[in-house]
């Protein structure tokens, strides 16, 4: 995604945090771009029960049909090759399939969730292969067969004075504030599981390695994370409201290929 993050969102007129990642959180002088300011979409998610918030209900969708729950594609200016996302059936359950061939794009959904009330995020994913050139520590290797982005809403109290001016500029240019920051859960090529590092383009996005290597390739892996605790470890503070969720399979930096599958995404109370 070396080129992705420096450019404008192709739709909705918003600022993409997925794009801000690559060239710095605020390269607004000609290169407005998360790694994670998700495109704002219509609607606010409400809890479906006292204990859960269902964000990605892919299993309730129809194979080959439209994306569920206001999920929208996110494409990048000057990136001609887009990752292909489709709803397919796997073991009798509809899931989201991503195919990337030297390409990049994502799927996003705006949400409004209090991480203090719903700190647990759960999902499952499966990959067919890792990337030989993938490397979470370098810009050139910042591609992954599977990743889950979670963005956090703008909170002036968590932004220093200089950054507040940049956030205000973003609001004036695009009509909305960028997120305060983002957590990026990834399936990496070789870094140890548990690695927590800043994104190579901006420290406003923190990368957490949940799976690494090919040992589990071809298998569904269920993930459960305490997002509230992960934010505290990553940023040293309590998180603001969750503002968006995205999935992304991208290989445009490494020019490799990857196939991944994503199951339902759920937030839960402890």
C-alpha positions as a Markdown table, in Angstrom:
| # | Residue | x | y | z |
|---|---|---|---|---|
| 1 | Unk | 0.0 | 0.0 | 0.0 |
| 2 | Unk | 2.9 | 2.4 | -0.6 |
| 3 | Unk | 0.8 | 4.4 | -3.0 |
| 4 | Unk | -2.6 | 3.8 | -1.5 |
| 5 | Unk | -2.4 | 5.9 | 1.6 |
| 6 | Unk | -1.2 | 9.1 | 0.0 |
| 7 | Unk | -4.3 | 9.6 | -2.1 |
| 8 | Unk | -7.9 | 10.7 | -1.9 |
| 9 | Unk | -10.8 | 8.4 | -1.2 |
| 10 | Unk | -12.6 | 7.6 | -4.4 |
| 11 | Unk | -16.1 | 7.9 | -2.9 |
| 12 | Unk | -18.0 | 9.7 | -0.1 |
| 13 | Unk | -15.4 | 12.5 | 0.0 |
| 14 | Unk | -14.0 | 11.4 | 3.3 |
| 15 | Unk | -10.4 | 10.9 | 4.5 |
| 16 | Unk | -9.3 | 7.3 | 4.5 |
| 17 | Unk | -7.2 | 6.2 | 7.5 |
| 18 | Unk | -6.1 | 3.3 | 5.4 |
| 19 | Unk | -4.5 | 5.8 | 3.2 |
| 20 | Unk | -3.1 | 8.1 | 5.8 |
| 21 | Unk | -0.9 | 5.2 | 7.0 |
| 22 | Unk | 1.6 | 5.2 | 4.2 |
| 23 | Unk | 3.0 | 8.8 | 3.9 |
| 24 | Unk | 2.4 | 10.0 | 7.5 |
| 25 | Unk | -0.7 | 10.7 | 9.4 |
| 26 | Unk | -0.9 | 14.2 | 7.9 |
| 27 | Unk | 0.7 | 14.7 | 4.6 |
| 28 | Unk | -2.1 | 17.0 | 3.6 |
| 29 | Unk | 0.0 | 19.2 | 1.4 |
| 30 | Unk | -0.8 | 17.5 | -1.9 |
| 31 | Unk | -0.8 | 13.9 | -0.5 |
| 32 | Unk | -3.8 | 13.6 | 1.7 |
| 33 | Unk | -4.3 | 10.3 | 2.6 |
| 34 | Unk | -4.3 | 4.1 | 7.9 |
| 35 | Unk | -3.6 | 2.8 | 7.5 |
| 36 | Unk | -7.0 | 4.1 | 9.1 |
| 37 | Unk | -9.4 | 7.2 | 8.7 |
| 38 | Unk | -12.3 | 5.1 | 7.6 |
| 39 | Unk | -14.7 | 6.6 | 5.1 |
| 40 | Unk | -17.8 | 7.6 | 7.0 |
| 41 | Unk | -20.9 | 5.7 | 6.0 |
| 42 | Unk | -24.5 | 6.2 | 6.9 |
| 43 | Unk | -25.9 | 4.8 | 10.1 |
| 44 | Unk | -25.0 | 4.0 | 13.6 |
| 45 | Unk | -24.8 | 0.4 | 14.9 |
| 46 | Unk | -27.0 | -0.4 | 17.8 |
| 47 | Unk | -26.6 | -3.4 | 20.1 |
| 48 | Unk | -28.6 | -6.3 | 18.9 |
| 49 | Unk | -28.8 | -7.7 | 22.4 |
| 50 | Unk | -27.6 | -6.7 | 25.8 |
| 51 | Unk | -24.3 | -8.5 | 25.3 |
| 52 | Unk | -23.3 | -8.2 | 21.6 |
| 53 | Unk | -22.9 | -5.9 | 18.7 |
| 54 | Unk | -22.8 | -7.7 | 15.3 |
| 55 | Unk | -20.7 | -5.6 | 12.9 |
| 56 | Unk | -20.0 | -8.0 | 10.0 |
| 57 | Unk | -22.8 | -10.5 | 9.5 |
| 58 | Unk | -21.4 | -12.1 | 6.4 |
| 59 | Unk | -23.0 | -15.4 | 7.3 |
| 60 | Unk | -26.4 | -13.9 | 7.0 |
| 61 | Unk | -25.7 | -12.7 | 3.4 |
| 62 | Unk | -26.3 | -14.5 | 0.2 |
| 63 | Unk | -23.5 | -16.2 | -1.7 |
| 64 | Unk | -22.6 | -14.0 | -4.7 |
| 65 | Unk | -24.9 | -11.3 | -3.3 |
| 66 | Unk | -24.3 | -7.7 | -2.1 |
| 67 | Unk | -22.3 | -6.9 | 1.0 |
| 68 | Unk | -24.3 | -6.8 | 4.2 |
| 69 | Unk | -24.7 | -4.2 | 6.9 |
| 70 | Unk | -23.7 | -1.1 | 5.0 |
| 71 | Unk | -20.2 | -2.4 | 4.2 |
| 72 | Unk | -18.7 | -0.4 | 1.3 |
| 73 | Unk | -15.6 | -0.9 | -0.9 |
| 74 | Unk | -12.7 | 1.5 | -0.4 |
| 75 | Unk | -10.5 | 2.0 | -3.4 |
| 76 | Unk | -7.5 | 4.2 | -3.9 |
| 77 | Unk | -6.6 | 7.0 | -6.4 |
| 78 | Unk | -4.0 | 5.8 | -9.0 |
| 79 | Unk | -4.3 | 2.2 | -7.8 |
| 80 | Unk | -5.7 | 0.5 | -10.9 |
| 81 | Unk | -5.6 | -3.1 | -9.5 |
| 82 | Unk | -8.1 | -3.6 | -6.7 |
| 83 | Unk | -8.4 | -6.6 | -4.4 |
| 84 | Unk | -11.5 | -8.6 | -5.3 |
| 85 | Unk | -14.0 | -9.2 | -2.5 |
| 86 | Unk | -17.0 | -11.6 | -2.9 |
| 87 | Unk | -19.4 | -13.5 | -0.7 |
| 88 | Unk | -18.8 | -17.3 | -1.0 |
| 89 | Unk | -19.9 | -20.4 | 0.7 |
| 90 | Unk | -17.3 | -22.3 | 2.8 |
| 91 | Unk | -18.4 | -25.4 | 4.7 |
| 92 | Unk | -22.0 | -24.4 | 4.3 |
| 93 | Unk | -21.5 | -20.9 | 5.8 |
| 94 | Unk | -21.3 | -17.6 | 3.7 |
| 95 | Unk | -18.0 | -15.8 | 4.3 |
| 96 | Unk | -16.1 | -12.9 | 2.7 |
| 97 | Unk | -13.4 | -13.9 | 0.2 |
| 98 | Unk | -10.5 | -11.6 | -0.7 |
| 99 | Unk | -8.2 | -12.2 | -3.7 |
| 100 | Unk | -5.3 | -9.8 | -4.2 |
| 101 | Unk | -2.8 | -10.0 | -7.1 |
| 102 | Unk | -0.4 | -7.1 | -6.7 |
| 103 | Unk | -3.4 | -5.1 | -5.7 |
| 104 | Unk | -5.0 | -3.1 | -2.9 |
| 105 | Unk | -8.5 | -2.1 | -1.7 |
| 106 | Unk | -10.6 | -2.7 | 1.4 |
| 107 | Unk | -14.1 | -3.0 | 2.7 |
| 108 | Unk | -15.2 | -0.6 | 5.4 |
| 109 | Unk | -18.1 | 0.1 | 7.7 |
| 110 | Unk | -18.7 | 3.0 | 10.0 |
| 111 | Unk | -19.7 | 2.0 | 13.6 |
| 112 | Unk | -20.3 | 3.8 | 16.9 |
| 113 | Unk | -19.4 | 1.5 | 19.7 |
| 114 | Unk | -18.2 | 2.2 | 23.3 |
| 115 | Unk | -15.1 | 0.0 | 23.9 |
| 116 | Unk | -15.7 | 0.3 | 27.6 |
| 117 | Unk | -19.0 | -1.4 | 27.2 |
| 118 | Unk | -18.0 | -3.8 | 24.4 |
| 119 | Unk | -14.2 | -4.4 | 24.8 |
| 120 | Unk | -14.1 | -7.8 | 23.2 |
| 121 | Unk | -13.8 | -8.1 | 19.4 |
| 122 | Unk | -14.2 | -11.6 | 17.9 |
| 123 | Unk | -13.9 | -12.8 | 14.4 |
| 124 | Unk | -12.4 | -15.7 | 12.3 |
| 125 | Unk | -10.2 | -15.7 | 9.3 |
| 126 | Unk | -8.4 | -18.0 | 7.0 |
| 127 | Unk | -5.5 | -17.5 | 4.5 |
| 128 | Unk | -4.1 | -19.6 | 1.7 |
| 129 | Unk | -0.6 | -18.2 | 1.9 |
| 130 | Unk | 1.7 | -15.6 | 3.5 |
| 131 | Unk | 3.8 | -13.1 | 1.6 |
| 132 | Unk | 7.4 | -13.8 | 1.1 |
| 133 | Unk | 8.4 | -10.1 | 1.2 |
| 134 | Unk | 5.9 | -9.1 | 3.9 |
| 135 | Unk | 7.5 | -7.3 | 6.8 |
| 136 | Unk | 5.7 | -5.3 | 9.5 |
| 137 | Unk | 8.8 | -3.2 | 10.2 |
| 138 | Unk | 9.3 | -1.7 | 6.7 |
| 139 | Unk | 7.2 | 0.4 | 4.3 |
| 140 | Unk | 8.1 | -1.9 | 1.4 |
| 141 | Unk | 6.8 | -4.9 | 3.3 |
| 142 | Unk | 3.6 | -3.3 | 4.6 |
| 143 | Unk | 1.3 | -5.9 | 2.9 |
| 144 | Unk | -0.6 | -8.7 | 4.6 |
| 145 | Unk | -2.8 | -11.5 | 3.4 |
| 146 | Unk | -5.4 | -10.6 | 6.1 |
| 147 | Unk | -5.9 | -7.6 | 8.4 |
| 148 | Unk | -8.7 | -6.1 | 10.5 |
| 149 | Unk | -8.6 | -2.4 | 11.1 |
| 150 | Unk | -10.4 | -0.7 | 14.0 |
| 151 | Unk | -10.5 | 3.1 | 14.2 |
| 152 | Unk | -11.2 | 5.4 | 17.1 |
| 153 | Unk | -13.1 | 8.6 | 16.9 |
| 154 | Unk | -11.5 | 12.0 | 17.2 |
| 155 | Unk | -11.0 | 13.1 | 20.8 |
| 156 | Unk | -9.3 | 16.5 | 21.3 |
| 157 | Unk | -8.2 | 15.6 | 24.8 |
| 158 | Unk | -5.9 | 12.9 | 23.4 |
| 159 | Unk | -4.3 | 15.0 | 20.7 |
| 160 | Unk | -1.4 | 17.4 | 21.4 |
| 161 | Unk | -1.5 | 21.0 | 20.4 |
| 162 | Unk | 0.4 | 20.7 | 17.1 |
| 163 | Unk | -1.7 | 17.7 | 16.0 |
| 164 | Unk | -4.9 | 19.5 | 16.9 |
| 165 | Unk | -4.1 | 22.1 | 14.2 |
| 166 | Unk | -3.6 | 19.4 | 11.7 |
| 167 | Unk | -6.9 | 17.7 | 12.7 |
| 168 | Unk | -8.6 | 21.0 | 12.3 |
| 169 | Unk | -7.2 | 21.4 | 8.8 |
| 170 | Unk | -8.5 | 18.0 | 7.9 |
| 171 | Unk | -11.9 | 18.9 | 9.1 |
| 172 | Unk | -11.9 | 22.1 | 7.1 |
| 173 | Unk | -10.8 | 20.3 | 4.0 |
| 174 | Unk | -13.0 | 17.2 | 4.3 |
| 175 | Unk | -15.9 | 18.1 | 6.6 |
| 176 | Unk | -14.9 | 15.6 | 9.4 |
| 177 | Unk | -12.1 | 14.9 | 11.8 |
| 178 | Unk | -9.8 | 12.0 | 11.1 |
| 179 | Unk | -9.8 | 9.3 | 13.8 |
| 180 | Unk | -7.6 | 9.7 | 16.9 |
| 181 | Unk | -5.8 | 6.5 | 16.0 |
| 182 | Unk | -6.3 | 2.9 | 15.0 |
| 183 | Unk | -5.5 | -0.7 | 15.9 |
| 184 | Unk | -4.4 | -3.0 | 13.0 |
| 185 | Unk | -4.6 | -6.7 | 13.7 |
| 186 | Unk | -2.6 | -8.6 | 11.1 |
| 187 | Unk | -1.5 | -12.0 | 9.8 |
| 188 | Unk | 2.2 | -11.5 | 9.3 |
| 189 | Unk | 4.9 | -13.4 | 7.4 |
| 190 | Unk | 7.6 | -14.0 | 10.1 |
| 191 | Unk | 7.3 | -11.5 | 13.0 |
| 192 | Unk | 6.6 | -13.2 | 16.4 |
| 193 | Unk | 3.0 | -13.5 | 17.5 |
| 194 | Unk | 2.3 | -10.7 | 20.0 |
| 195 | Unk | 4.5 | -8.2 | 18.2 |
| 196 | Unk | 3.1 | -4.6 | 18.8 |
| 197 | Unk | 4.8 | -1.9 | 16.7 |
| 198 | Unk | 3.9 | 1.4 | 15.1 |
| 199 | Unk | 3.0 | 1.3 | 11.5 |
| 200 | Unk | 6.1 | 2.1 | 9.4 |
| 201 | Unk | 4.3 | 5.2 | 8.1 |
| 202 | Unk | 2.7 | 6.6 | 11.2 |
| 203 | Unk | 2.7 | 6.0 | 15.0 |
| 204 | Unk | -1.1 | 6.8 | 15.0 |
| 205 | Unk | -1.7 | 3.3 | 13.8 |
| 206 | Unk | -0.5 | 0.4 | 15.9 |
| 207 | Unk | 0.2 | -3.0 | 14.4 |
| 208 | Unk | -0.5 | -6.2 | 16.4 |
| 209 | Unk | 0.6 | -9.5 | 15.0 |
| 210 | Unk | -2.0 | -12.2 | 15.8 |
| 211 | Unk | -0.9 | -14.9 | 13.5 |
| 212 | Unk | 2.5 | -15.4 | 11.7 |
| 213 | Unk | 3.8 | -17.8 | 9.1 |
| 214 | Unk | 2.1 | -20.6 | 7.2 |
| 215 | Unk | 1.5 | -23.1 | 9.9 |
| 216 | Unk | -2.2 | -22.4 | 10.0 |
| 217 | Unk | -2.7 | -21.6 | 6.3 |
| 218 | Unk | -5.8 | -23.3 | 5.0 |
| 219 | Unk | -7.4 | -23.4 | 8.5 |
| 220 | Unk | -10.0 | -21.2 | 10.0 |
| 221 | Unk | -8.6 | -19.4 | 13.0 |
| 222 | Unk | -10.8 | -17.8 | 15.6 |
| 223 | Unk | -9.6 | -14.6 | 17.2 |
| 224 | Unk | -10.8 | -12.9 | 20.4 |
| 225 | Unk | -9.1 | -9.7 | 21.6 |
| 226 | Unk | -9.7 | -7.3 | 24.4 |
| 227 | Unk | -9.6 | -4.1 | 22.3 |
| 228 | Unk | -9.8 | -1.9 | 25.3 |
| 229 | Unk | -6.6 | -3.4 | 26.8 |
| 230 | Unk | -4.9 | -3.5 | 23.4 |
| 231 | Unk | -5.5 | 0.2 | 23.0 |
| 232 | Unk | -4.1 | 1.0 | 26.4 |
| 233 | Unk | -1.0 | -1.0 | 25.7 |
| 234 | Unk | -0.6 | 0.5 | 22.3 |
| 235 | Unk | -1.3 | 4.2 | 23.1 |
| 236 | Unk | -0.9 | 4.3 | 26.9 |
| 237 | Unk | -4.4 | 5.8 | 27.4 |
| 238 | Unk | -8.0 | 4.7 | 27.5 |
| 239 | Unk | -9.6 | 4.5 | 24.0 |
| 240 | Unk | -12.2 | 6.9 | 22.6 |
| 241 | Unk | -15.3 | 5.6 | 20.9 |
| 242 | Unk | -14.8 | 3.1 | 18.1 |
| 243 | Unk | -15.6 | 4.8 | 14.8 |
| 244 | Unk | -15.1 | 2.2 | 12.1 |
| 245 | Unk | -14.1 | -1.3 | 11.1 |
| 246 | Unk | -12.4 | -2.4 | 7.9 |
| 247 | Unk | -11.0 | -5.6 | 6.5 |
| 248 | Unk | -8.2 | -5.6 | 3.9 |
| 249 | Unk | -6.0 | -8.0 | 1.9 |
| 250 | Unk | -3.3 | -6.2 | 0.0 |
| 251 | Unk | -0.2 | -7.0 | -2.0 |
| 252 | Unk | 0.6 | -3.9 | -4.0 |
| 253 | Unk | 3.9 | -3.2 | -2.2 |
| 254 | Unk | 5.3 | -6.7 | -2.6 |
| 255 | Unk | 3.6 | -7.4 | -5.9 |
| 256 | Unk | 2.7 | -10.9 | -4.7 |
| 257 | Unk | -0.7 | -12.7 | -4.5 |
| 258 | Unk | -2.8 | -13.6 | -1.5 |
| 259 | Unk | -6.2 | -15.2 | -0.9 |
| 260 | Unk | -8.0 | -14.7 | 2.5 |
| 261 | Unk | -11.4 | -15.4 | 4.0 |
| 262 | Unk | -13.2 | -13.4 | 6.7 |
| 263 | Unk | -16.0 | -14.6 | 8.9 |
| 264 | Unk | -18.4 | -12.6 | 11.1 |
| 265 | Unk | -17.1 | -9.8 | 13.3 |
| 266 | Unk | -18.7 | -9.3 | 16.7 |
| 267 | Unk | -18.1 | -7.0 | 19.7 |
| 268 | Unk | -19.0 | -8.3 | 23.1 |
| 269 | Unk | -19.2 | -7.3 | 26.7 |
| 270 | Unk | -16.8 | -9.0 | 29.0 |
